[in-house]
C-alpha cells in the first residue's frame, strides 16, 4: 500500500523528471498528435513503463 507521503513524493518525481523529458521528447521527434496520431500511443506506452518502474520502487 502506498502511504500519503509516498504519493506526495511520487507526484514531485513525476513533475520534476517525467514532464520535462516528455516535452523534450516531443520537441525532438517533432510529434504533433494531429499530424501523426500513430505516435501518441508510443509516447503513452513509454509513460506507462516509467510509471510502472516508479510504482515498483514505491511498492517495496
PDB file of N, CA and C in Angstrom:
ATOM      1  N   UNK A   1       0.836  -1.211   0.000  1.00  0.00           N
ATOM      2  CA  UNK A   1       0.000   0.000   0.000  1.00  0.00           C
ATOM      3  C   UNK A   1       0.869   1.259   0.000  1.00  0.00           C
ATOM      4  N   UNK A   2       0.439   2.225  -0.796  1.00  0.00           N
ATOM      5  CA  UNK A   2       1.152   3.498  -0.820  1.00  0.00           C
ATOM      6  C   UNK A   2       0.699   4.367   0.334  1.00  0.00           C
ATOM      7  N   UNK A   3       1.662   4.962   1.017  1.00  0.00           N
ATOM      8  CA  UNK A   3       1.323   5.927   2.057  1.00  0.00           C
ATOM      9  C   UNK A   3       1.131   7.288   1.408  1.00  0.00           C
ATOM     10  N   UNK A   4       0.497   8.202   2.131  1.00  0.00           N
ATOM     11  CA  UNK A   4       0.230   9.541   1.603  1.00  0.00           C
ATOM     12  C   UNK A   4       1.535  10.257   1.250  1.00  0.00           C
ATOM     13  N   UNK A   5       2.542  10.075   2.100  1.00  0.00           N
ATOM     14  CA  UNK A   5       3.844  10.713   1.859  1.00  0.00           C
ATOM     15  C   UNK A   5       4.449  10.184   0.560  1.00  0.00           C
ATOM     16  N   UNK A   6       4.338   8.874   0.350  1.00  0.00           N
ATOM     17  CA  UNK A   6       4.871   8.267  -0.867  1.00  0.00           C
ATOM     18  C   UNK A   6       4.182   8.825  -2.102  1.00  0.00           C
ATOM     19  N   UNK A   7       2.860   8.989  -2.001  1.00  0.00           N
ATOM     20  CA  UNK A   7       2.109   9.535  -3.133  1.00  0.00           C
ATOM     21  C   UNK A   7       2.559  10.957  -3.417  1.00  0.00           C
ATOM     22  N   UNK A   8       2.763  11.741  -2.340  1.00  0.00           N
ATOM     23  CA  UNK A   8       3.223  13.127  -2.491  1.00  0.00           C
ATOM     24  C   UNK A   8       4.589  13.163  -3.166  1.00  0.00           C
ATOM     25  N   UNK A   9       5.491  12.305  -2.693  1.00  0.00           N
ATOM     26  CA  UNK A   9       6.833  12.212  -3.267  1.00  0.00           C
ATOM     27  C   UNK A   9       6.755  11.779  -4.730  1.00  0.00           C
ATOM     28  N   UNK A  10       5.877  10.823  -4.983  1.00  0.00           N
ATOM     29  CA  UNK A  10       5.673  10.303  -6.333  1.00  0.00           C
ATOM     30  C   UNK A  10       5.249  11.422  -7.280  1.00  0.00           C
ATOM     31  N   UNK A  11       4.328  12.284  -6.813  1.00  0.00           N
ATOM     32  CA  UNK A  11       3.870  13.414  -7.630  1.00  0.00           C
ATOM     33  C   UNK A  11       5.004  14.373  -7.933  1.00  0.00           C
ATOM     34  N   UNK A  12       5.871  14.621  -6.954  1.00  0.00           N
ATOM     35  CA  UNK A  12       7.011  15.511  -7.160  1.00  0.00           C
ATOM     36  C   UNK A  12       7.956  14.912  -8.200  1.00  0.00           C
ATOM     37  N   UNK A  13       8.223  13.616  -8.071  1.00  0.00           N
ATOM     38  CA  UNK A  13       9.121  12.935  -9.024  1.00  0.00           C
ATOM     39  C   UNK A  13       8.563  13.039 -10.438  1.00  0.00           C
ATOM     40  N   UNK A  14       7.270  12.796 -10.592  1.00  0.00           N
ATOM     41  CA  UNK A  14       6.650  12.902 -11.915  1.00  0.00           C
ATOM     42  C   UNK A  14       6.794  14.319 -12.448  1.00  0.00           C
ATOM     43  N   UNK A  15       6.491  15.305 -11.586  1.00  0.00           N
ATOM     44  CA  UNK A  15       6.535  16.706 -12.007  1.00  0.00           C
ATOM     45  C   UNK A  15       7.925  17.116 -12.447  1.00  0.00           C
ATOM     46  N   UNK A  16       8.935  16.694 -11.693  1.00  0.00           N
ATOM     47  CA  UNK A  16      10.305  17.135 -11.982  1.00  0.00           C
ATOM     48  C   UNK A  16      10.915  16.347 -13.134  1.00  0.00           C
ATOM     49  N   UNK A  17      10.776  15.022 -13.109  1.00  0.00           N
ATOM     50  CA  UNK A  17      11.519  14.188 -14.047  1.00  0.00           C
ATOM     51  C   UNK A  17      10.766  13.893 -15.342  1.00  0.00           C
ATOM     52  N   UNK A  18       9.521  13.482 -15.241  1.00  0.00           N
ATOM     53  CA  UNK A  18       8.842  12.944 -16.418  1.00  0.00           C
ATOM     54  C   UNK A  18       8.386  14.038 -17.378  1.00  0.00           C
ATOM     55  N   UNK A  19       7.769  15.109 -16.851  1.00  0.00           N
ATOM     56  CA  UNK A  19       7.182  16.096 -17.751  1.00  0.00           C
ATOM     57  C   UNK A  19       8.220  16.867 -18.573  1.00  0.00           C
ATOM     58  N   UNK A  20       9.345  17.305 -17.983  1.00  0.00           N
ATOM     59  CA  UNK A  20      10.376  17.944 -18.821  1.00  0.00           C
ATOM     60  C   UNK A  20      10.907  17.004 -19.894  1.00  0.00           C
ATOM     61  N   UNK A  21      11.084  15.727 -19.536  1.00  0.00           N
ATOM     62  CA  UNK A  21      11.563  14.739 -20.503  1.00  0.00           C
ATOM     63  C   UNK A  21      10.572  14.613 -21.660  1.00  0.00           C
ATOM     64  N   UNK A  22       9.281  14.569 -21.323  1.00  0.00           N
ATOM     65  CA  UNK A  22       8.259  14.402 -22.361  1.00  0.00           C
ATOM     66  C   UNK A  22       8.244  15.589 -23.306  1.00  0.00           C
ATOM     67  N   UNK A  23       8.431  16.803 -22.753  1.00  0.00           N
ATOM     68  CA  UNK A  23       8.470  17.993 -23.609  1.00  0.00           C
ATOM     69  C   UNK A  23       9.632  17.903 -24.586  1.00  0.00           C
ATOM     70  N   UNK A  24      10.815  17.540 -24.071  1.00  0.00           N
ATOM     71  CA  UNK A  24      11.994  17.408 -24.931  1.00  0.00           C
ATOM     72  C   UNK A  24      11.786  16.318 -25.965  1.00  0.00           C
ATOM     73  N   UNK A  25      11.205  15.210 -25.536  1.00  0.00           N
ATOM     74  CA  UNK A  25      10.978  14.079 -26.435  1.00  0.00           C
ATOM     75  C   UNK A  25      10.063  14.481 -27.582  1.00  0.00           C
ATOM     76  N   UNK A  26       8.987  15.200 -27.233  1.00  0.00           N
ATOM     77  CA  UNK A  26       8.029  15.612 -28.252  1.00  0.00           C
ATOM     78  C   UNK A  26       8.664  16.629 -29.198  1.00  0.00           C
ATOM     79  N   UNK A  27       9.443  17.559 -28.644  1.00  0.00           N
ATOM     80  CA  UNK A  27      10.111  18.561 -29.497  1.00  0.00           C
ATOM     81  C   UNK A  27      11.135  17.901 -30.415  1.00  0.00           C
ATOM     82  N   UNK A  28      11.931  17.004 -29.834  1.00  0.00           N
ATOM     83  CA  UNK A  28      12.998  16.354 -30.593  1.00  0.00           C
ATOM     84  C   UNK A  28      12.452  15.568 -31.773  1.00  0.00           C
ATOM     85  N   UNK A  29      11.404  14.802 -31.511  1.00  0.00           N
ATOM     86  CA  UNK A  29      10.838  13.948 -32.551  1.00  0.00           C
ATOM     87  C   UNK A  29       9.748  14.646 -33.351  1.00  0.00           C
ATOM     88  N   UNK A  30       9.517  15.925 -32.998  1.00  0.00           N
ATOM     89  CA  UNK A  30       8.534  16.739 -33.724  1.00  0.00           C
ATOM     90  C   UNK A  30       7.183  16.044 -33.794  1.00  0.00           C
ATOM     91  N   UNK A  31       6.736  15.564 -32.640  1.00  0.00           N
ATOM     92  CA  UNK A  31       5.474  14.824 -32.588  1.00  0.00           C
ATOM     93  C   UNK A  31       4.319  15.813 -32.453  1.00  0.00           C
ATOM     94  N   UNK A  32       3.424  15.764 -33.413  1.00  0.00           N
ATOM     95  CA  UNK A  32       2.202  16.550 -33.312  1.00  0.00           C
ATOM     96  C   UNK A  32       1.039  15.575 -33.440  1.00  0.00           C
ATOM     97  N   UNK A  33       0.240  15.451 -32.395  1.00  0.00           N
ATOM     98  CA  UNK A  33      -0.829  14.443 -32.381  1.00  0.00           C
ATOM     99  C   UNK A  33      -1.745  14.514 -33.603  1.00  0.00           C
ATOM    100  N   UNK A  34      -2.038  15.740 -34.072  1.00  0.00           N
ATOM    101  CA  UNK A  34      -2.934  15.861 -35.225  1.00  0.00           C
ATOM    102  C   UNK A  34      -2.288  15.312 -36.487  1.00  0.00           C
ATOM    103  N   UNK A  35      -0.980  15.611 -36.649  1.00  0.00           N
ATOM    104  CA  UNK A  35      -0.279  15.179 -37.855  1.00  0.00           C
ATOM    105  C   UNK A  35       0.061  13.699 -37.818  1.00  0.00           C
ATOM    106  N   UNK A  36       0.340  13.206 -36.622  1.00  0.00           N
ATOM    107  CA  UNK A  36       0.830  11.833 -36.508  1.00  0.00           C
ATOM    108  C   UNK A  36       0.137  11.102 -35.360  1.00  0.00           C
ATOM    109  N   UNK A  37      -1.111  10.687 -35.574  1.00  0.00           N
ATOM    110  CA  UNK A  37      -1.849  10.043 -34.492  1.00  0.00           C
ATOM    111  C   UNK A  37      -1.257   8.712 -34.048  1.00  0.00           C
ATOM    112  N   UNK A  38      -0.468   8.077 -34.914  1.00  0.00           N
ATOM    113  CA  UNK A  38       0.110   6.772 -34.558  1.00  0.00           C
ATOM    114  C   UNK A  38       1.189   6.911 -33.487  1.00  0.00           C
ATOM    115  N   UNK A  39       1.833   8.089 -33.384  1.00  0.00           N
ATOM    116  CA  UNK A  39       2.904   8.268 -32.408  1.00  0.00           C
ATOM    117  C   UNK A  39       2.380   8.407 -30.980  1.00  0.00           C
ATOM    118  N   UNK A  40       1.133   8.842 -30.814  1.00  0.00           N
ATOM    119  CA  UNK A  40       0.601   9.082 -29.470  1.00  0.00           C
ATOM    120  C   UNK A  40       0.669   7.850 -28.563  1.00  0.00           C
ATOM    121  N   UNK A  41       0.208   6.683 -29.030  1.00  0.00           N
ATOM    122  CA  UNK A  41       0.292   5.504 -28.157  1.00  0.00           C
ATOM    123  C   UNK A  41       1.725   5.165 -27.772  1.00  0.00           C
ATOM    124  N   UNK A  42       2.676   5.432 -28.649  1.00  0.00           N
ATOM    125  CA  UNK A  42       4.080   5.148 -28.339  1.00  0.00           C
ATOM    126  C   UNK A  42       4.528   6.005 -27.162  1.00  0.00           C
ATOM    127  N   UNK A  43       4.171   7.290 -27.200  1.00  0.00           N
ATOM    128  CA  UNK A  43       4.533   8.199 -26.113  1.00  0.00           C
ATOM    129  C   UNK A  43       3.895   7.725 -24.813  1.00  0.00           C
ATOM    130  N   UNK A  44       2.594   7.407 -24.875  1.00  0.00           N
ATOM    131  CA  UNK A  44       1.905   6.976 -23.663  1.00  0.00           C
ATOM    132  C   UNK A  44       2.436   5.634 -23.176  1.00  0.00           C
ATOM    133  N   UNK A  45       2.861   4.779 -24.091  1.00  0.00           N
ATOM    134  CA  UNK A  45       3.441   3.495 -23.694  1.00  0.00           C
ATOM    135  C   UNK A  45       4.706   3.728 -22.881  1.00  0.00           C
ATOM    136  N   UNK A  46       5.562   4.648 -23.340  1.00  0.00           N
ATOM    137  CA  UNK A  46       6.787   4.932 -22.599  1.00  0.00           C
ATOM    138  C   UNK A  46       6.454   5.539 -21.241  1.00  0.00           C
ATOM    139  N   UNK A  47       5.387   6.375 -21.192  1.00  0.00           N
ATOM    140  CA  UNK A  47       4.945   6.924 -19.914  1.00  0.00           C
ATOM    141  C   UNK A  47       4.555   5.809 -18.964  1.00  0.00           C
ATOM    142  N   UNK A  48       3.760   4.857 -19.460  1.00  0.00           N
ATOM    143  CA  UNK A  48       3.266   3.787 -18.586  1.00  0.00           C
ATOM    144  C   UNK A  48       4.426   2.927 -18.089  1.00  0.00           C
ATOM    145  N   UNK A  49       5.442   2.721 -18.939  1.00  0.00           N
ATOM    146  CA  UNK A  49       6.625   1.967 -18.498  1.00  0.00           C
ATOM    147  C   UNK A  49       7.323   2.689 -17.356  1.00  0.00           C
ATOM    148  N   UNK A  50       7.482   4.020 -17.506  1.00  0.00           N
ATOM    149  CA  UNK A  50       8.126   4.819 -16.459  1.00  0.00           C
ATOM    150  C   UNK A  50       7.312   4.744 -15.171  1.00  0.00           C
ATOM    151  N   UNK A  51       5.986   4.884 -15.324  1.00  0.00           N
ATOM    152  CA  UNK A  51       5.122   4.847 -14.139  1.00  0.00           C
ATOM    153  C   UNK A  51       5.223   3.504 -13.425  1.00  0.00           C
ATOM    154  N   UNK A  52       5.263   2.412 -14.196  1.00  0.00           N
ATOM    155  CA  UNK A  52       5.379   1.087 -13.590  1.00  0.00           C
ATOM    156  C   UNK A  52       6.673   0.976 -12.798  1.00  0.00           C
ATOM    157  N   UNK A  53       7.774   1.514 -13.352  1.00  0.00           N
ATOM    158  CA  UNK A  53       9.059   1.474 -12.645  1.00  0.00           C
ATOM    159  C   UNK A  53       8.958   2.209 -11.323  1.00  0.00           C
ATOM    160  N   UNK A  54       8.340   3.406 -11.356  1.00  0.00           N
ATOM    161  CA  UNK A  54       8.206   4.177 -10.117  1.00  0.00           C
ATOM    162  C   UNK A  54       7.335   3.445  -9.115  1.00  0.00           C
ATOM    163  N   UNK A  55       6.242   2.827  -9.595  1.00  0.00           N
ATOM    164  CA  UNK A  55       5.342   2.142  -8.667  1.00  0.00           C
ATOM    165  C   UNK A  55       6.009   0.914  -8.064  1.00  0.00           C
ATOM    166  N   UNK A  56       6.876   0.241  -8.825  1.00  0.00           N
ATOM    167  CA  UNK A  56       7.569  -0.907  -8.243  1.00  0.00           C
ATOM    168  C   UNK A  56       8.526  -0.435  -7.156  1.00  0.00           C
ATOM    169  N   UNK A  57       9.128   0.750  -7.338  1.00  0.00           N
ATOM    170  CA  UNK A  57      10.011   1.298  -6.292  1.00  0.00           C
ATOM    171  C   UNK A  57       9.207   1.552  -5.023  1.00  0.00           C
ATOM    172  N   UNK A  58       8.003   2.158  -5.186  1.00  0.00           N
ATOM    173  CA  UNK A  58       7.211   2.530  -4.021  1.00  0.00           C
ATOM    174  C   UNK A  58       6.533   1.333  -3.358  1.00  0.00           C
ATOM    175  N   UNK A  59       6.387   0.242  -4.088  1.00  0.00           N
ATOM    176  CA  UNK A  59       5.673  -0.907  -3.526  1.00  0.00           C
ATOM    177  C   UNK A  59       6.518  -1.658  -2.494  1.00  0.00           C
ATOM    178  N   UNK A  60       7.836  -1.409  -2.498  1.00  0.00           N
ATOM    179  CA  UNK A  60       8.699  -2.088  -1.516  1.00  0.00           C
ATOM    180  C   UNK A  60       8.572  -1.445  -0.133  1.00  0.00           C
TER     181      UNK A  60
END
